Coordinates of C-alpha atoms in Angstrom, one line a residue:
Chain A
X160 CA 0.0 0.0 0.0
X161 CA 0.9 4.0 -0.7
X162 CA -0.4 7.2 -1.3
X163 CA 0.2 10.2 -2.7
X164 CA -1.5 13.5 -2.9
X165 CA -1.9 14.4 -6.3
X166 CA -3.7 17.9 -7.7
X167 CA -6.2 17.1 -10.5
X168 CA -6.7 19.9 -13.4
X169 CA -10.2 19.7 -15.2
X170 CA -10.5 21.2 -18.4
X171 CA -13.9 22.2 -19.3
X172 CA -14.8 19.5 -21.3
X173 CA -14.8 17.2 -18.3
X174 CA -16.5 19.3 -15.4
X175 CA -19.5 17.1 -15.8
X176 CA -18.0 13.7 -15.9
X177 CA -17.9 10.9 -13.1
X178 CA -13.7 10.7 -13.6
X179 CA -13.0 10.4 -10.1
X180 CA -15.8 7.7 -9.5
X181 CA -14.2 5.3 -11.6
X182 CA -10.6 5.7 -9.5
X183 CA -12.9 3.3 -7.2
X184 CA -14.5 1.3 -8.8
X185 CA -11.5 0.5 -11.3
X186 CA -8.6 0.9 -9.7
X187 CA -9.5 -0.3 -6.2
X188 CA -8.1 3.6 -4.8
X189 CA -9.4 4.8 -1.3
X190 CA -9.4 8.7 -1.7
X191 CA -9.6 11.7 0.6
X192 CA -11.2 15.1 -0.9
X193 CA -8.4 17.8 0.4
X194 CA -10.2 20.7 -1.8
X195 CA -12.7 21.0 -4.8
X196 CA -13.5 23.9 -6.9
X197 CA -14.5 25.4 -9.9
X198 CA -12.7 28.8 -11.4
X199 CA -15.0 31.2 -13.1
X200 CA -13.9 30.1 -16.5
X201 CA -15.4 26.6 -15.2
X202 CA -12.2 24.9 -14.9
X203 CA -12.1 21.7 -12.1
X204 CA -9.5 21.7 -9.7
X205 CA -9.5 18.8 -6.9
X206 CA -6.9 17.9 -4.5
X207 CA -6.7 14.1 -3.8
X208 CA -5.1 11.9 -1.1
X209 CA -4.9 8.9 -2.9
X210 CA -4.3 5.6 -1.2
X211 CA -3.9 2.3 -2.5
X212 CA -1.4 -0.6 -4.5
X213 CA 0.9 1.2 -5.6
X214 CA 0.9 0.0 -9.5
X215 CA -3.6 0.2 -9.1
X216 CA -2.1 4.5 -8.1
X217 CA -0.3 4.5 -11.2
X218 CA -3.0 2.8 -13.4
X219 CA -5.3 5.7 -12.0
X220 CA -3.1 8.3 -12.5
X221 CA -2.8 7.3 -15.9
X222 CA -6.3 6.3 -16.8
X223 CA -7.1 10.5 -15.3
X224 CA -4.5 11.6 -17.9
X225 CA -5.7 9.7 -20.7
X226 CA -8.9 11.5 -20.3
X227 CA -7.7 15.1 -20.4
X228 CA -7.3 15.6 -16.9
X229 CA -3.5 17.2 -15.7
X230 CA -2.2 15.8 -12.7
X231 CA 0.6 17.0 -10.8
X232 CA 1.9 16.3 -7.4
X233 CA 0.4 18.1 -4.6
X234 CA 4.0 19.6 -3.1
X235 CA 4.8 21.5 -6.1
X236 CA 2.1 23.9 -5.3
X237 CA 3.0 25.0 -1.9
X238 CA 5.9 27.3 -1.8
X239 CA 7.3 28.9 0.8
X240 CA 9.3 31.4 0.0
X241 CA 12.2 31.5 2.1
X242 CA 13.3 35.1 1.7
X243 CA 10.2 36.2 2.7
X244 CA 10.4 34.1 5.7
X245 CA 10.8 36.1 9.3
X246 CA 11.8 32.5 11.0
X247 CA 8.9 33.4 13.7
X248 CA 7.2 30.5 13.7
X249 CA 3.4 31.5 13.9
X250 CA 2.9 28.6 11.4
X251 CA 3.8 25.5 13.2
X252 CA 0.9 25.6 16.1
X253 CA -2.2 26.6 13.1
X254 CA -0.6 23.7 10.6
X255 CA -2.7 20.6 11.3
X256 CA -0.1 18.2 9.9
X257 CA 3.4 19.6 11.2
X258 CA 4.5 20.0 7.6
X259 CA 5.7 23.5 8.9
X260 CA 7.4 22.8 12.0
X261 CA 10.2 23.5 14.0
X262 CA 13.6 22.0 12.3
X263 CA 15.8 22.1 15.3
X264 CA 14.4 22.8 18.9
X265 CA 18.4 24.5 19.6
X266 CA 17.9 27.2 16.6
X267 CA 14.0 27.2 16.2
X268 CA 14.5 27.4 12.7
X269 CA 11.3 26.9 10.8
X270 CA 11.0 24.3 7.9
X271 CA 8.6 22.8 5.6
X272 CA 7.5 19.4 4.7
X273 CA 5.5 19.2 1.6
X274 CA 4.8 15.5 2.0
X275 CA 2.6 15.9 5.0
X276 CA 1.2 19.3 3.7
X277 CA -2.2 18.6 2.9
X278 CA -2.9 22.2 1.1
X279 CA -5.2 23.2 3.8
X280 CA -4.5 26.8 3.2
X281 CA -5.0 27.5 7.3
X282 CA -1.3 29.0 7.2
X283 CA -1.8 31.4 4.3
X284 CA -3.4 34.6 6.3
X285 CA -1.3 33.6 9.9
X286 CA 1.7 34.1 8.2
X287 CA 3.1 37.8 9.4
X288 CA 5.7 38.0 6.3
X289 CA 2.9 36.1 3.9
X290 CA 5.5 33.9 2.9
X291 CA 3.3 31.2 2.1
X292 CA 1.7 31.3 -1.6
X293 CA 0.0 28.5 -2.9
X294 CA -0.4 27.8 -6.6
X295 CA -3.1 25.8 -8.0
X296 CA -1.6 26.0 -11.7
Chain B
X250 CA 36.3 44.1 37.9
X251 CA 37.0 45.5 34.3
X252 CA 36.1 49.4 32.8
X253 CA 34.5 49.8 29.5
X254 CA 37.5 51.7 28.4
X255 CA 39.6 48.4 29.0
X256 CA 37.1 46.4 27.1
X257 CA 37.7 48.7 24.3
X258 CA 41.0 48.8 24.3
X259 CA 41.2 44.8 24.1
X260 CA 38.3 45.2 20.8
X261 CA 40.6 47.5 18.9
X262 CA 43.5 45.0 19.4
X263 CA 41.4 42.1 18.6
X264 CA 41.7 40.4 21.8
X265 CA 38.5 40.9 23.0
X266 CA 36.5 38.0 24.2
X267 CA 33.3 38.3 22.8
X268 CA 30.6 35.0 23.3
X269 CA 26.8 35.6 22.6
X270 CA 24.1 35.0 25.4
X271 CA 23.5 31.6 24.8
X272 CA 27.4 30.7 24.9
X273 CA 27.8 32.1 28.1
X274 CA 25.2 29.6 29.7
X275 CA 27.8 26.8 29.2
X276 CA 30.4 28.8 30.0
X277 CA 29.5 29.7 33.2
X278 CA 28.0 26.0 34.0
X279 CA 31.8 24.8 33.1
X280 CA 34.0 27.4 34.6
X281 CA 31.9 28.8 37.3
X282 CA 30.8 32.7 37.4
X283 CA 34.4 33.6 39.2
X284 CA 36.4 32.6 36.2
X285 CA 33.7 33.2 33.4
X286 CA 33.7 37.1 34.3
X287 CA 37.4 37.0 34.2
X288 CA 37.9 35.5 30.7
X289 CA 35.0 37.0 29.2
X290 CA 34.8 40.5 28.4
X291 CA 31.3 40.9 26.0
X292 CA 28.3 38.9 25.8
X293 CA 26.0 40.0 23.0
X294 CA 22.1 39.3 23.0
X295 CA 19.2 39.8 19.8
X296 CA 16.3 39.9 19.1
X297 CA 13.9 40.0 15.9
X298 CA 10.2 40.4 16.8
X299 CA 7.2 42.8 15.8
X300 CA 7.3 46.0 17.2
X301 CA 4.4 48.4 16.6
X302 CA 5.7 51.1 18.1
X303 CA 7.9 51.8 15.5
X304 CA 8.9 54.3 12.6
X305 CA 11.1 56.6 10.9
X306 CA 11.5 60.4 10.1
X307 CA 13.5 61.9 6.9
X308 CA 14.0 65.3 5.3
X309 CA 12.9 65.2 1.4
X310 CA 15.0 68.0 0.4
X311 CA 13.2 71.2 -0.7
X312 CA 11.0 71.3 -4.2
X313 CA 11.0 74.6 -6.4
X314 CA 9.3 76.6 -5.7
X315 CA 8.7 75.9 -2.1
X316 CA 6.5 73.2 -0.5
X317 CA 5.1 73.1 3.6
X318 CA 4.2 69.8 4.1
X319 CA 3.5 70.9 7.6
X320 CA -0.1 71.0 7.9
X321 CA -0.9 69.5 5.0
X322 CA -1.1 65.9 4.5
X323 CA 1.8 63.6 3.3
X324 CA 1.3 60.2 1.6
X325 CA 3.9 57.2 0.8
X326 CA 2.9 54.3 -1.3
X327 CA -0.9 55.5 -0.3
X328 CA 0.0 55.0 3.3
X329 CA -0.2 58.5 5.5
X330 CA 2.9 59.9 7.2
X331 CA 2.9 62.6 9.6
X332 CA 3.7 66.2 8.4
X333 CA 3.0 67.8 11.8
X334 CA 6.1 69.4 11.5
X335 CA 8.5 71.7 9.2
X336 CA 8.5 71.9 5.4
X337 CA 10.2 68.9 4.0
X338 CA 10.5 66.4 7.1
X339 CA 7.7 63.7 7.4
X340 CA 7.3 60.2 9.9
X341 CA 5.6 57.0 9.0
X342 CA 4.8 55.0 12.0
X343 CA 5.1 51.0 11.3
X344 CA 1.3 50.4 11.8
X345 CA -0.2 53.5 9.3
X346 CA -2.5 52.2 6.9
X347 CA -4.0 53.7 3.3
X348 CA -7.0 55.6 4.0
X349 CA -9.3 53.1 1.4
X350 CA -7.8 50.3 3.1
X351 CA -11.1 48.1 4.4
X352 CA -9.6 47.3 7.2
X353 CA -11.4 45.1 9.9
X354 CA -14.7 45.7 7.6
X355 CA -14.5 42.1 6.8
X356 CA -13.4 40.3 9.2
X357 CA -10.5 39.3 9.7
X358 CA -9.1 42.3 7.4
X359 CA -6.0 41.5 5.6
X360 CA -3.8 44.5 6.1
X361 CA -1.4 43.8 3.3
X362 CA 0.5 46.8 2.8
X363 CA 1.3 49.4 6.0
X364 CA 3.8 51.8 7.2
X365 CA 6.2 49.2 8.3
X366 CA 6.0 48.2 4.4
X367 CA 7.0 51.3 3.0
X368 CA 9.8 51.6 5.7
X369 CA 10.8 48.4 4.7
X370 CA 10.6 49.2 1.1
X371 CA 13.0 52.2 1.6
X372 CA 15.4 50.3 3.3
X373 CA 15.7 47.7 0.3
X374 CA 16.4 50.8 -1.7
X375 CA 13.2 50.8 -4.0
X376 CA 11.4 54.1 -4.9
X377 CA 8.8 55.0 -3.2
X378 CA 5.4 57.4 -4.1
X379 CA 5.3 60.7 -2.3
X380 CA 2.2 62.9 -2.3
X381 CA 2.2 66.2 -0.9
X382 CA -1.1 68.4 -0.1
X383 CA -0.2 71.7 0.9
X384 CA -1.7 74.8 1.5
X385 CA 0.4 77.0 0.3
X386 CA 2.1 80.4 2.1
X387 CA 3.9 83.7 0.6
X388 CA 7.1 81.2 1.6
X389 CA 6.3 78.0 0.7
X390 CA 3.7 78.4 -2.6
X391 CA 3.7 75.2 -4.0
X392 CA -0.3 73.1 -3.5
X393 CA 0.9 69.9 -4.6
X394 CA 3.8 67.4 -5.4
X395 CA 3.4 64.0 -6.5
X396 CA 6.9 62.1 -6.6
X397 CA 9.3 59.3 -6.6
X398 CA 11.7 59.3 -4.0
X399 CA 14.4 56.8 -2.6
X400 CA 16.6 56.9 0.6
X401 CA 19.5 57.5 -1.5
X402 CA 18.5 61.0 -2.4
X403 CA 16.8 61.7 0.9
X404 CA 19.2 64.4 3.2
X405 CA 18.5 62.4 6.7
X406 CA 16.5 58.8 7.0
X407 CA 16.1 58.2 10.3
X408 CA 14.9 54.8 12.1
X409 CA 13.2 56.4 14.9
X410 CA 11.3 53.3 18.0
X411 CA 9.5 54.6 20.9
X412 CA 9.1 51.2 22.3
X413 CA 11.0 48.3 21.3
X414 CA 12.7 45.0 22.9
X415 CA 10.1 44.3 25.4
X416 CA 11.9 42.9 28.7
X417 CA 9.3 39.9 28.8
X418 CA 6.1 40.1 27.2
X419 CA 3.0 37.3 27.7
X420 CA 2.1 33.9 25.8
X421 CA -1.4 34.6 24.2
X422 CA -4.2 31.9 24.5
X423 CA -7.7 32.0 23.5
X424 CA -10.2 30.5 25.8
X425 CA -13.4 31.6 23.8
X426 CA -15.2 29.6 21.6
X427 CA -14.2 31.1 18.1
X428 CA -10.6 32.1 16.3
X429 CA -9.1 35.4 17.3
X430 CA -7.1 37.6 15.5
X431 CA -4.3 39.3 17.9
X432 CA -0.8 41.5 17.6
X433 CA 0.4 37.7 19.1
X434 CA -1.3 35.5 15.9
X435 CA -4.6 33.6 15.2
X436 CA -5.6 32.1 18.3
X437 CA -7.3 29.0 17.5
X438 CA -10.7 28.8 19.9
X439 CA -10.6 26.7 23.0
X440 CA -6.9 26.7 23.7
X441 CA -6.3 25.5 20.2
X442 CA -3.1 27.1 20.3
X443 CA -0.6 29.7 22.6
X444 CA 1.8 32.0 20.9
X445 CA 4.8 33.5 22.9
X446 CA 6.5 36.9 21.7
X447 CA 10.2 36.5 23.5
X448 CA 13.5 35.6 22.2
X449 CA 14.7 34.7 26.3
X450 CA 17.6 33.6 27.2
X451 CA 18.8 36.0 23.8
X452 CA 16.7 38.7 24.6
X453 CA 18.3 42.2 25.6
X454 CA 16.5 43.6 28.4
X455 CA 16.3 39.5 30.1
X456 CA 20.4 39.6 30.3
X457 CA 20.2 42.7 31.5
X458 CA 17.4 42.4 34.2
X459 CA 18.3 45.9 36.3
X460 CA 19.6 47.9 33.5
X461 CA 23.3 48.0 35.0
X462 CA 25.1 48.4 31.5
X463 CA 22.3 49.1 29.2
X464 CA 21.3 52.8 29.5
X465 CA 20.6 56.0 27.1
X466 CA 23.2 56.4 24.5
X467 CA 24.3 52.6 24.6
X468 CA 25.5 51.3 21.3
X469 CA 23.4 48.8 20.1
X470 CA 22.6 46.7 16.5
X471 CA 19.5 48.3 15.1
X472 CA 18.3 46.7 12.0
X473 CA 21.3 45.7 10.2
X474 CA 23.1 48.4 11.4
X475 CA 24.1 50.7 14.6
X476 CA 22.1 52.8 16.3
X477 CA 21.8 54.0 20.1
X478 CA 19.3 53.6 22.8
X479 CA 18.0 57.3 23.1
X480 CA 15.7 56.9 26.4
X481 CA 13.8 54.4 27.8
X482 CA 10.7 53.2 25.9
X483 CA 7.1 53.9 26.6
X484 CA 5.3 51.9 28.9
X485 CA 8.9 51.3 30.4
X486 CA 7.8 49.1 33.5
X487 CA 10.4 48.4 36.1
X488 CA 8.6 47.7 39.1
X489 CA 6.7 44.3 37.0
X490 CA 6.5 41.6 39.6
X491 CA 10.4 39.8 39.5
X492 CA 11.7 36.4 39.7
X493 CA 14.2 36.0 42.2
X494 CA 17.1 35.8 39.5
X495 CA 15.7 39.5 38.8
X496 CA 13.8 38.9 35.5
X497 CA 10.9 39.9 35.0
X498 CA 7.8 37.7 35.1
X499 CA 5.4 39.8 33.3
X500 CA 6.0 42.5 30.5
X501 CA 8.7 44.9 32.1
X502 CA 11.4 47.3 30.2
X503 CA 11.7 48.8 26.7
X504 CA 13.9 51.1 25.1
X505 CA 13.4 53.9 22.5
X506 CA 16.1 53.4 19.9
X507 CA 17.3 55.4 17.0
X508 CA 19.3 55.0 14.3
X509 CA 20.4 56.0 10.5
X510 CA 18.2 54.2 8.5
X511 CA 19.9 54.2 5.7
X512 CA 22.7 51.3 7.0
X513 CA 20.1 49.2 7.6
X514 CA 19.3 46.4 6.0
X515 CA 16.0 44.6 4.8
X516 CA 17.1 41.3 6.5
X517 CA 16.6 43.1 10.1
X518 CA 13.6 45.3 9.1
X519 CA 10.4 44.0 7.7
X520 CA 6.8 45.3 7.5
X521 CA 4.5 42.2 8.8
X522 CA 0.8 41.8 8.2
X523 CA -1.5 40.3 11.6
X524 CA -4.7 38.8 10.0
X525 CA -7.6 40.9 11.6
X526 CA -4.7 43.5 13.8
X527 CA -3.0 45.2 11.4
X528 CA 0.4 45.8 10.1
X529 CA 3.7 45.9 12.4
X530 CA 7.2 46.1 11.7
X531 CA 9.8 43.6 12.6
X532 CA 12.7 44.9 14.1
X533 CA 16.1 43.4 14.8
X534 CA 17.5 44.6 18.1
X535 CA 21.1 43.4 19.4
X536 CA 22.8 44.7 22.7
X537 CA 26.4 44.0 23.8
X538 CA 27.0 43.5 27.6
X539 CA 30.5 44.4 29.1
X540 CA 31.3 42.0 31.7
X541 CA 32.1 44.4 34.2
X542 CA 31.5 42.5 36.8
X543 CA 30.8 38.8 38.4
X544 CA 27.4 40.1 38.9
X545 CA 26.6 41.9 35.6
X546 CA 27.7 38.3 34.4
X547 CA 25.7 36.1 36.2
X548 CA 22.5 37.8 34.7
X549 CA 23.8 37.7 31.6
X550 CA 23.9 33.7 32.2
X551 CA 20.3 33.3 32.5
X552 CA 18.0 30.8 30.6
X553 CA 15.1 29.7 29.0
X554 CA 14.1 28.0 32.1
X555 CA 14.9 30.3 34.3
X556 CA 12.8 32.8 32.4
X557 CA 9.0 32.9 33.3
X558 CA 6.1 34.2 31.3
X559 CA 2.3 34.8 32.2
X560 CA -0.4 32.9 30.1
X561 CA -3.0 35.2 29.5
X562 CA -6.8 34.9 27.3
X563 CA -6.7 37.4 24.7
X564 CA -10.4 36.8 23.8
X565 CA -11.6 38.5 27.4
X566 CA -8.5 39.3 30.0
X567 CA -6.4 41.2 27.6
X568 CA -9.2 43.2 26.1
X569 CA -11.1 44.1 28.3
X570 CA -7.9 45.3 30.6
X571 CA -8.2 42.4 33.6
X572 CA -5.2 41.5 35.3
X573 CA -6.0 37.8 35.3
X574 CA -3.0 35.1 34.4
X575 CA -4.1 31.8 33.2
X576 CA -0.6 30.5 34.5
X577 CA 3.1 30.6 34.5
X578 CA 5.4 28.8 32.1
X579 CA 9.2 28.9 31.0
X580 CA 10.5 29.8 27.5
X581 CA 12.1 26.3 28.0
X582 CA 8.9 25.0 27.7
X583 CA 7.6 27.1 25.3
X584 CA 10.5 26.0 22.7
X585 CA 9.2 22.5 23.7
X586 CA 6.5 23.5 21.3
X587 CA 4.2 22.5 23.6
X588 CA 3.1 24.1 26.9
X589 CA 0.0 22.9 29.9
X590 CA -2.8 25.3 30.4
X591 CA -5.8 24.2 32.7
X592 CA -4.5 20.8 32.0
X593 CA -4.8 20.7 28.3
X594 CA -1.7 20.4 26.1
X595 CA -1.1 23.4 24.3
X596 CA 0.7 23.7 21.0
X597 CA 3.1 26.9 21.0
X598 CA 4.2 29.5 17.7
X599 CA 6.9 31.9 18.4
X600 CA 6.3 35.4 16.9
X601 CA 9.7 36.7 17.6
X602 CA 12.1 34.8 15.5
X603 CA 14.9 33.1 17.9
X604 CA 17.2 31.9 14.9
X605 CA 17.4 35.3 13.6
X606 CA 17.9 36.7 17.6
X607 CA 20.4 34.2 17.1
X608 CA 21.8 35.3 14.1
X609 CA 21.8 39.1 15.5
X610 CA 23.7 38.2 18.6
X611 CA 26.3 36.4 16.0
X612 CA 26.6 39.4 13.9
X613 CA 27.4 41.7 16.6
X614 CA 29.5 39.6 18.1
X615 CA 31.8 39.2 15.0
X616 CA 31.4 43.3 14.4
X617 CA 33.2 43.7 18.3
X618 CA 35.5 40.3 17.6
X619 CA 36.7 42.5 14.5
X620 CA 37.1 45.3 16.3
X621 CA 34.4 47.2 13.7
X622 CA 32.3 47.9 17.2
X623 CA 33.0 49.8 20.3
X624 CA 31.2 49.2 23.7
X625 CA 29.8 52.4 25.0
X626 CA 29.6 54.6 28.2
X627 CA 25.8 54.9 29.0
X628 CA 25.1 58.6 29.3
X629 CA 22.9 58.2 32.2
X630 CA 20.7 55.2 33.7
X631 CA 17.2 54.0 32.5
X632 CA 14.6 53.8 35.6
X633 CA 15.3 50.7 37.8
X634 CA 13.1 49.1 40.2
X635 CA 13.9 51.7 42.5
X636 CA 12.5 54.8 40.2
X637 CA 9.1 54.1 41.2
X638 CA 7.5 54.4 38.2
X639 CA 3.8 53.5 37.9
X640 CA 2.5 52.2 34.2
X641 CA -1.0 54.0 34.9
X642 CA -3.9 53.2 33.2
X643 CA -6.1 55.7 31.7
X644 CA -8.3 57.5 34.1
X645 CA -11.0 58.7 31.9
X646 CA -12.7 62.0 31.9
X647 CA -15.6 62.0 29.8
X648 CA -15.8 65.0 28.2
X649 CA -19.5 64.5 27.1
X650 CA -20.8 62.9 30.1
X651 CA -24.3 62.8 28.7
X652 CA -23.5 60.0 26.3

């Protein structure tokens, strides 16, 4: 068994379809919904937690891409940008995953783990510097 | 026993024994306080935390013909300064905002772009919008002025704090039943989180607990560069209730510092944004301590757990002005990243930044290690204990009774 978080890109030809109800019934996937939306030029975007054999996560992936959808992986689209960064910390205790957390309790210097970072979006407005952008290309 | 003029001597020849605030812990746990005050001569401290009661002043240079700010009204990047004063000299003040910015009308307002942003925009050396409403005189006739300038061109930039480097200051919990938004972070309802403001055992005025060395005119590392403390700062609070080590258990100190803005740098100055507060600037303070003494040492030796700080509810307590404390805990704890309160765990946030305290105390040490910083004489002494002073409410007055 793995997951992966993965950020699905609907064009507007496919708002309508079932695509993600066939990851289950296909491909065997358990999923978690992290974030669903439609832009005003009614294009889908939907964050995934996807959990499953790992070749059935790979069958899915590619089965989603066959049919128009774009799928990229979930970390690319959480930056934080380090120059921005004051190195307070006001992050860590909102973040309800510890993907921003404390790197070393000596220095309290801040880092980031994009694996557990489940796009959320709780740290966005917390963040005194607004360090935190996320992109949802 | 050692002079300041002795210390000096040994930071011009490069002999100078210079360990930051966190060094000196060991130091003193190894050698004892006898023979750490002997060998050591300086022991520098920083911090890098939001301080609202900040800004700076500059001269623009004169326009032809003439312009009187004074009276008028005087905006950069949209955000107002203060022209309260002569022709061509204006302040922003870190927490100004743009007159259409919507502030807390939805709530929790954004506050993207402040004072502290446009101080921090000078000091990266980008131009900045000036305009200029005047009224005009026989003297100064010009009505209006809409410009570019930059701190290059200006005649005098001028970092100017009333209140910075809090000696202490409290961890901020919410007890209510919805998020807050405070000057100390969102506070998650029911003690979902508590967020502590304090860089401890590096912080200035906590190695410094009486103000022995630290005084006005003290040379000090103001935001990237040197400035001076020039008086105590507001709300300066000796008489706060005291461990018996001498710090502080509840907000305490603060200095008023001042320095040329333009030898600052970006890294040590930065406008900040509080979701639903407003904006604030972040301000990198360091202070050298001359080991005069074994005693002047041995505060300087202080920390984290040593170092206590009041738990207090910002959604009722702090607001409305009650002096109730929720509990005591150490910064020890607090860097645990997680602290007890009314026996539920707690998850902690820093606001004030202890890697880049760190970082400050490291600078300036290096700066006195190369001899490029000399220690300094205080002029005269900040208020101890033993001034009195009262931090007095207001004691209102209403001058419409009838409502």
């Amino acid at each position: 068994m793995s997951s992966s978080k993965i950020v699905l890109n609907f064009p507007k030809k496919l708002i309508d379809q079932p695509i993600v109800y066939k990851l289950i019934k296909d491909f065997d996937l358990k999923f978690n919904i992290l974030k669903a939306s439609i832009t005003p030029d009614a294009e889908g975007i939907m964050v995934l937690d996807l959990d499953g054999d790992k070749k059935k996560i790979e069958e899915g992936i590619k089965y989603l891409k066959d049919q128009g959808v774009r799928v990229e992986p979930l970390s690319k689209d959480i930056k934080v940008d380090w120059e921005k960064c004051v190195q307070c910390g006001a992050c860590v205790s909102i973040c309800p995953t510890s993907a921003l957390y404390i790197k070393d309790k000596k220095t309290m210097e801040v880092a980031f783990d994009p694996e557990k970072c489940i796009a959320c979006e709780l740290c966005i407005r917390p963040c005194p510097p607004r360090a935190i952008e996320v992109h949802y290309k | 026993m050692k002079t300041i003029a002795e210390i000096n001597e040994k930071i011009k020849k490069g002999q100078a024994v210079v360990v930051n605030a966190e060094e000196i812990i060991e130091i003193v746990e190894k050698k004892g306080i006898s023979a750490a005050a002997k060998e050591v001569d300086v022991v520098t401290t920083g911090t890098f935390g939001p301080m609202c009661s900040s800004g700076a002043y500059f001269n623009f240079g004169h326009t032809k013909p003439k312009t009187k700010a004074g009276g008028g009204t005087a905006y950069l990047n949209s955000v107002p300064a203060y022209a309260g004063w002569a022709a061509v000299d204006l302040y922003i003040g870190a927490t100004a905002l743009p007159d259409d910015d919507p502030r807390n009308k939805i709530h929790p307002g954004e506050f993207a772009y402040g004072g502290a942003h446009v101080i921090e925009d000078l000091v990266a050396g980008k131009d900045v919008r000036m305009q200029i409403t005047a009224y005009g005189t026989d003297c100064y006739p010009r009505k209006h002025l809409d410009t570019w300038i930059n701190i290059k061109d200006l005649n005098e930039a001028v970092l100017f704090n009333t209140r910075n480097a809090y000696q202490n200051y409290n961890v901020a919990v919410n007890l209510s039943g919805k998020t807050i938004y405070t000057y100390l972070g969102t506070l998650k309802p029911n003690l979902g989180n508590a967020n502590y403001c304090s860089a401890g055992q590096l912080s200035p005025l906590l190695n410094d607990p009486f103000y022995k060395t630290v005084g006005i005119g003290t040379r000090i590392f103001l935001g990237g560069g040197i400035g001076y403390v020039a008086w105590q700062g507001t709300q300066h609070n000796p008489n706060a209730p005291r461990l018996e080590n001498g710090v502080p258990k509840r907000p305490a100190g603060t200095l008023a510092v001042i320095g040329d803005l333009k030898q600052m740098e970006r890294r040590y100055l930065r406008g900040v944004s509080f979701v639903g507060y407003g904006t604030t600037l972040n301000v990198g303070i360091g202070l050298p301590i001359p080991i005069l003494n074994e005693e002047i040492l041995k505060y300087t030796a202080v920390k984290d757990s040593d170092i206590l700080a009041a738990v207090v509810d910002y959604s009722e307590a702090y607001p409305t002005g009650k002096p109730e404390v929720l509990g005591e805990v150490n910064y020890s704890q607090l860097k645990s990243g997680e602290i007890e309160v009314k026996g539920k765990k707690v998850p902690t946030s820093g606001i004030s930044s202890y890697s880049r305290a760190l970082e400050i105390a490291n600078t300036l040490k290096d700066w006195i290690k190369k001899g490029k910083f000399l220690l300094t004489e205080k002029v005269t002494d900040l208020p101890g204990p033993e001034a009195g002073i009262q931090f007095k409410p207001l004691t209102e007055r209403p001058a419409r009774p009838e409502e």
